[in-house]
Amino acid sequence: NNFAKKIWRRVAFAVLILFSGLMIAGTTELFQGMTDYRSADIMDLVADGFGITVGMGIVGIITFIARRK
């Protein structure tokens, strides 16, 4: 089914974006923990994940509205 393929691709792409963003955020936290003037914090990683998710939602809404016109 073409619709199912389209949904699967979108979900897979969203998971890839989320995973990539969390990997970058995790690496940043790791490097911050290695410095003397910054600290690594799991809550920063959670906040980054939340921000990535909200950003993806906003882009999804804007894309949906733009395609309707």
N, CA, C and O atoms as a printed pandas DataFrame, in Angstrom:
     atom_number atom_name residue_name chain_id  residue_number  x_coord  y_coord  z_coord
0              1         N          ASN        A               1    0.835   -1.184    0.000
1              2        CA          ASN        A               1    0.000    0.000    0.000
2              3         C          ASN        A               1    0.877    1.244    0.000
3              4         O          ASN        A               1    1.792    1.368    0.814
4              5         N          ASN        A               2    0.595    2.159   -0.911
5              6        CA          ASN        A               2    1.396    3.376   -1.052
6              7         C          ASN        A               2    1.264    4.274    0.172
7              8         O          ASN        A               2    2.245    4.882    0.601
8              9         N          PHE        A               3    0.067    4.364    0.736
9             10        CA          PHE        A               3   -0.148    5.209    1.921
10            11         C          PHE        A               3    0.657    4.689    3.103
11            12         O          PHE        A               3    1.262    5.471    3.837
12            13         N          ALA        A               4    0.668    3.385    3.287
13            14        CA          ALA        A               4    1.425    2.782    4.394
14            15         C          ALA        A               4    2.917    3.030    4.228
15            16         O          ALA        A               4    3.610    3.297    5.210
16            17         N          LYS        A               5    3.423    2.946    3.003
17            18        CA          LYS        A               5    4.840    3.237    2.749
18            19         C          LYS        A               5    5.175    4.683    3.080
19            20         O          LYS        A               5    6.217    4.978    3.665
20            21         N          LYS        A               6    4.273    5.576    2.694
21            22        CA          LYS        A               6    4.490    6.996    2.946
22            23         C          LYS        A               6    4.534    7.277    4.449
23            24         O          LYS        A               6    5.392    8.027    4.915
24            25         N          ILE        A               7    3.625    6.684    5.198
25            26        CA          ILE        A               7    3.598    6.863    6.656
26            27         C          ILE        A               7    4.859    6.276    7.271
27            28         O          ILE        A               7    5.488    6.904    8.123
28            29         N          TRP        A               8    5.234    5.061    6.837
29            30        CA          TRP        A               8    6.432    4.411    7.370
30            31         C          TRP        A               8    7.670    5.268    7.131
31            32         O          TRP        A               8    8.497    5.415    8.031
32            33         N          ARG        A               9    7.812    5.836    5.938
33            34        CA          ARG        A               9    8.968    6.694    5.633
34            35         C          ARG        A               9    8.995    7.920    6.530
35            36         O          ARG        A               9   10.057    8.313    7.012
36            37         N          ARG        A              10    7.842    8.523    6.756
37            38        CA          ARG        A              10    7.792    9.718    7.607
38            39         C          ARG        A              10    8.150    9.388    9.054
39            40         O          ARG        A              10    8.872   10.138    9.711
40            41         N          VAL        A              11    7.643    8.269    9.537
41            42        CA          VAL        A              11    7.959    7.857   10.910
42            43         C          VAL        A              11    9.447    7.524   11.025
43            44         O          VAL        A              11   10.101    7.925   11.988
44            45         N          ALA        A              12    9.975    6.803   10.061
45            46        CA          ALA        A              12   11.392    6.444   10.078
46            47         C          ALA        A              12   12.266    7.696   10.027
47            48         O          ALA        A              12   13.274    7.779   10.729
48            49         N          PHE        A              13   11.885    8.663    9.206
49            50        CA          PHE        A              13   12.642    9.917    9.107
50            51         C          PHE        A              13   12.585   10.678   10.427
51            52         O          PHE        A              13   13.600   11.216   10.870
52            53         N          ALA        A              14   11.418   10.732   11.061
53            54        CA          ALA        A              14   11.280   11.424   12.346
54            55         C          ALA        A              14   12.138   10.755   13.422
55            56         O          ALA        A              14   12.783   11.435   14.219
56            57         N          VAL        A              15   12.141    9.428   13.439
57            58        CA          VAL        A              15   12.972    8.701   14.412
58            59         C          VAL        A              15   14.449    8.979   14.147
59            60         O          VAL        A              15   15.221    9.165   15.088
60            61         N          LEU        A              16   14.847    9.008   12.887
61            62        CA          LEU        A              16   16.236    9.307   12.531
62            63         C          LEU        A              16   16.634   10.705   12.996
63            64         O          LEU        A              16   17.719   10.892   13.547
64            65         N          ILE        A              17   15.762   11.684   12.774
65            66        CA          ILE        A              17   16.045   13.052   13.199
66            67         C          ILE        A              17   16.160   13.119   14.721
67            68         O          ILE        A              17   17.093   13.728   15.245
68            69         N          LEU        A              18   15.225   12.502   15.427
69            70        CA          LEU        A              18   15.248   12.508   16.889
70            71         C          LEU        A              18   16.507   11.827   17.411
71            72         O          LEU        A              18   17.175   12.357   18.298
72            73         N          PHE        A              19   16.834   10.660   16.871
73            74        CA          PHE        A              19   18.021    9.927   17.300
74            75         C          PHE        A              19   19.289   10.736   17.031
75            76         O          PHE        A              19   20.169   10.814   17.887
76            77         N          SER        A              20   19.383   11.337   15.843
77            78        CA          SER        A              20   20.558   12.143   15.501
78            79         C          SER        A              20   20.699   13.339   16.435
79            80         O          SER        A              20   21.793   13.640   16.913
80            81         N          GLY        A              21   19.596   14.009   16.688
81            82        CA          GLY        A              21   19.625   15.157   17.595
82            83         C          GLY        A              21   20.041   14.772   18.999
83            84         O          GLY        A              21   20.807   15.488   19.644
84            85         N          LEU        A              22   19.539   13.641   19.477
85            86        CA          LEU        A              22   19.904   13.187   20.819
86            87         C          LEU        A              22   21.363   12.743   20.879
87            88         O          LEU        A              22   22.016   12.911   21.909
88            89         N          MET        A              23   21.879   12.182   19.797
89            90        CA          MET        A              23   23.297   11.812   19.761
90            91         C          MET        A              23   24.179   13.056   19.831
91            92         O          MET        A              23   25.185   13.067   20.541
92            93         N          ILE        A              24   23.809   14.091   19.105
93            94        CA          ILE        A              24   24.563   15.345   19.142
94            95         C          ILE        A              24   24.472   15.968   20.532
95            96         O          ILE        A              24   25.477   16.423   21.078
96            97         N          ALA        A              25   23.265   15.988   21.104
97            98        CA          ALA        A              25   23.078   16.555   22.441
98            99         C          ALA        A              25   23.859   15.756   23.487
99           100         O          ALA        A              25   24.473   16.339   24.381
100          101         N          GLY        A              26   23.840   14.434   23.380
101          102        CA          GLY        A              26   24.575   13.593   24.315
102          103         C          GLY        A              26   26.075   13.806   24.218
103          104         O          GLY        A              26   26.772   13.855   25.232
104          105         N          THR        A              27   26.571   13.933   22.988
105          106        CA          THR        A              27   27.996   14.204   22.789
106          107         C          THR        A              27   28.375   15.554   23.381
107          108         O          THR        A              27   29.426   15.691   24.007
108          109         N          THR        A              28   27.522   16.542   23.183
109          110        CA          THR        A              28   27.770   17.865   23.759
110          111         C          THR        A              28   27.834   17.792   25.280
111          112         O          THR        A              28   28.722   18.379   25.898
112          113         N          GLU        A              29   26.894   17.072   25.880
113          114        CA          GLU        A              29   26.898   16.920   27.338
114          115         C          GLU        A              29   28.165   16.205   27.808
115          116         O          GLU        A              29   28.752   16.571   28.826
116          117         N          LEU        A              30   28.575   15.196   27.065
117          118        CA          LEU        A              30   29.787   14.463   27.411
118          119         C          LEU        A              30   31.002   15.391   27.399
119          120         O          LEU        A              30   31.807   15.374   28.330
120          121         N          PHE        A              31   31.132   16.194   26.354
121          122        CA          PHE        A              31   32.257   17.118   26.268
122          123         C          PHE        A              31   32.171   18.223   27.329
123          124         O          PHE        A              31   33.196   18.664   27.850
124          125         N          GLN        A              32   30.974   18.661   27.641
125          126        CA          GLN        A              32   30.831   19.659   28.701
126          127         C          GLN        A              32   31.298   19.098   30.036
127          128         O          GLN        A              32   31.881   19.815   30.849
128          129         N          GLY        A              33   31.041   17.818   30.258
129          130        CA          GLY        A              33   31.468   17.185   31.499
130          131         C          GLY        A              33   32.986   17.063   31.616
131          132         O          GLY        A              33   33.514   16.882   32.713
132          133         N          MET        A              34   33.679   17.161   30.494
133          134        CA          MET        A              34   35.138   17.052   30.487
134          135         C          MET        A              34   35.831   18.384   30.745
135          136         O          MET        A              34   37.051   18.435   30.903
136          137         N          THR        A              35   35.048   19.463   30.787
137          138        CA          THR        A              35   35.658   20.771   31.030
138          139         C          THR        A              35   35.591   21.114   32.514
139          140         O          THR        A              35   34.828   20.517   33.273
140          141         N          ASP        A              36   36.407   22.089   32.907
141          142        CA          ASP        A              36   36.420   22.524   34.301
142          143         C          ASP        A              36   35.298   23.518   34.611
143          144         O          ASP        A              36   34.895   23.661   35.765
144          145         N          TYR        A              37   34.804   24.193   33.599
145          146        CA          TYR        A              37   33.838   25.276   33.828
146          147         C          TYR        A              37   32.408   24.918   33.437
147          148         O          TYR        A              37   31.509   25.745   33.592
148          149         N          ARG        A              38   32.177   23.718   32.937
149          150        CA          ARG        A              38   30.820   23.267   32.601
150          151         C          ARG        A              38   30.596   21.909   33.237
151          152         O          ARG        A              38   31.545   21.229   33.630
152          153         N          SER        A              39   29.328   21.518   33.337
153          154        CA          SER        A              39   29.029   20.191   33.879
154          155         C          SER        A              39   28.015   19.500   32.976
155          156         O          SER        A              39   27.190   20.147   32.330
156          157         N          ALA        A              40   28.096   18.185   32.946
157          158        CA          ALA        A              40   27.126   17.383   32.193
158          159         C          ALA        A              40   25.900   17.179   33.073
159          160         O          ALA        A              40   26.019   16.908   34.268
160          161         N          ASP        A              41   24.728   17.312   32.472
161          162        CA          ASP        A              41   23.490   17.171   33.235
162          163         C          ASP        A              41   22.473   16.415   32.382
163          164         O          ASP        A              41   22.195   16.795   31.244
164          165         N          ILE        A              42   21.930   15.355   32.940
165          166        CA          ILE        A              42   20.947   14.547   32.216
166          167         C          ILE        A              42   19.689   15.357   31.894
167          168         O          ILE        A              42   19.029   15.103   30.886
168          169         N          MET        A              43   19.363   16.310   32.729
169          170        CA          MET        A              43   18.170   17.136   32.473
170          171         C          MET        A              43   18.365   18.032   31.252
171          172         O          MET        A              43   17.395   18.369   30.573
172          173         N          ASP        A              44   19.608   18.420   30.967
173          174        CA          ASP        A              44   19.874   19.160   29.729
174          175         C          ASP        A              44   19.577   18.273   28.518
175          176         O          ASP        A              44   19.027   18.735   27.519
176          177         N          LEU        A              45   19.941   17.011   28.619
177          178        CA          LEU        A              45   19.669   16.069   27.530
178          179         C          LEU        A              45   18.163   15.867   27.359
179          180         O          LEU        A              45   17.669   15.781   26.235
180          181         N          VAL        A              46   17.445   15.791   28.465
181          182        CA          VAL        A              46   15.981   15.664   28.407
182          183         C          VAL        A              46   15.364   16.916   27.762
183          184         O          VAL        A              46   14.463   16.820   26.929
184          185         N          ALA        A              47   15.866   18.084   28.163
185          186        CA          ALA        A              47   15.369   19.338   27.588
186          187         C          ALA        A              47   15.665   19.406   26.094
187          188         O          ALA        A              47   14.832   19.865   25.312
188          189         N          ASP        A              48   16.850   18.949   25.699
189          190        CA          ASP        A              48   17.181   18.922   24.269
190          191         C          ASP        A              48   16.228   18.005   23.507
191          192         O          ASP        A              48   15.757   18.356   22.425
192          193         N          GLY        A              49   15.947   16.845   24.064
193          194        CA          GLY        A              49   15.004   15.914   23.429
194          195         C          GLY        A              49   13.619   16.515   23.305
195          196         O          GLY        A              49   12.950   16.352   22.285
196          197         N          PHE        A              50   13.194   17.210   24.344
197          198        CA          PHE        A              50   11.886   17.875   24.303
198          199         C          PHE        A              50   11.876   18.950   23.222
199          200         O          PHE        A              50   10.916   19.063   22.460
200          201         N          GLY        A              51   12.941   19.734   23.158
201          202        CA          GLY        A              51   13.035   20.788   22.145
202          203         C          GLY        A              51   13.040   20.232   20.733
203          204         O          GLY        A              51   12.404   20.788   19.838
204          205         N          ILE        A              52   13.759   19.133   20.533
205          206        CA          ILE        A              52   13.778   18.493   19.213
206          207         C          ILE        A              52   12.376   18.018   18.839
207          208         O          ILE        A              52   11.926   18.216   17.710
208          209         N          THR        A              53   11.694   17.394   19.789
209          210        CA          THR        A              53   10.346   16.879   19.536
210          211         C          THR        A              53    9.367   18.003   19.224
211          212         O          THR        A              53    8.573   17.892   18.290
212          213         N          VAL        A              54    9.416   19.081   19.997
213          214        CA          VAL        A              54    8.530   20.227   19.746
214          215         C          VAL        A              54    8.843   20.848   18.392
215          216         O          VAL        A              54    7.935   21.187   17.633
216          217         N          GLY        A              55   10.119   20.995   18.095
217          218        CA          GLY        A              55   10.517   21.554   16.800
218          219         C          GLY        A              55   10.026   20.711   15.638
219          220         O          GLY        A              55    9.560   21.243   14.630
220          221         N          MET        A              56   10.130   19.400   15.778
221          222        CA          MET        A              56    9.625   18.505   14.726
222          223         C          MET        A              56    8.117   18.646   14.573
223          224         O          MET        A              56    7.595   18.609   13.459
224          225         N          GLY        A              57    7.421   18.807   15.688
225          226        CA          GLY        A              57    5.972   19.002   15.633
226          227         C          GLY        A              57    5.598   20.289   14.922
227          228         O          GLY        A              57    4.674   20.313   14.109
228          229         N          ILE        A              58    6.316   21.354   15.227
229          230        CA          ILE        A              58    6.046   22.649   14.584
230          231         C          ILE        A              58    6.302   22.560   13.082
231          232         O          ILE        A              58    5.495   23.038   12.284
232          233         N          VAL        A              59    7.419   21.952   12.696
233          234        CA          VAL        A              59    7.715   21.788   11.271
234          235         C          VAL        A              59    6.642   20.934   10.603
235          236         O          VAL        A              59    6.223   21.227    9.483
236          237         N          GLY        A              60    6.193   19.878   11.286
237          238        CA          GLY        A              60    5.135   19.031   10.735
238          239         C          GLY        A              60    3.842   19.791   10.510
239          240         O          GLY        A              60    3.191   19.619    9.480
240          241         N          ILE        A              61    3.466   20.631   11.466
241          242        CA          ILE        A              61    2.233   21.431   11.341
242          243         C          ILE        A              61    2.356   22.424   10.198
243          244         O          ILE        A              61    1.435   22.568    9.394
244          245         N          ILE        A              62    3.495   23.112   10.121
245          246        CA          ILE        A              62    3.702   24.091    9.046
246          247         C          ILE        A              62    3.680   23.398    7.686
247          248         O          ILE        A              62    3.088   23.909    6.736
248          249         N          THR        A              63    4.319   22.246    7.593
249          250        CA          THR        A              63    4.331   21.492    6.334
250          251         C          THR        A              63    2.927   21.052    5.949
251          252         O          THR        A              63    2.540   21.148    4.784
252          253         N          PHE        A              64    2.166   20.571    6.919
253          254        CA          PHE        A              64    0.793   20.136    6.657
254          255         C          PHE        A              64   -0.050   21.299    6.132
255          256         O          PHE        A              64   -0.788   21.143    5.160
256          257         N          ILE        A              65    0.060   22.463    6.777
257          258        CA          ILE        A              65   -0.719   23.640    6.356
258          259         C          ILE        A              65   -0.281   24.103    4.968
259          260         O          ILE        A              65   -1.116   24.449    4.133
260          261         N          ALA        A              66    1.031   24.107    4.725
261          262        CA          ALA        A              66    1.537   24.576    3.423
262          263         C          ALA        A              66    1.093   23.658    2.290
263          264         O          ALA        A              66    0.834   24.128    1.182
264          265         N          ARG        A              67    1.001   22.364    2.548
265          266        CA          ARG        A              67    0.601   21.428    1.498
266          267         C          ARG        A              67   -0.887   21.476    1.201
267          268         O          ARG        A              67   -1.323   21.060    0.127
268          269         N          ARG        A              68   -1.665   21.979    2.141
269          270        CA          ARG        A              68   -3.122   22.062    1.926
270          271         C          ARG        A              68   -3.469   23.172    0.960
271          272         O          ARG        A              68   -4.529   23.124    0.335
272          273         N          LYS        A              69   -2.622   24.165    0.814
273          274        CA          LYS        A              69   -2.943   25.331   -0.026
274          275         C          LYS        A              69   -2.627   25.072   -1.476
275          276         O          LYS        A              69   -2.835   25.945   -2.319
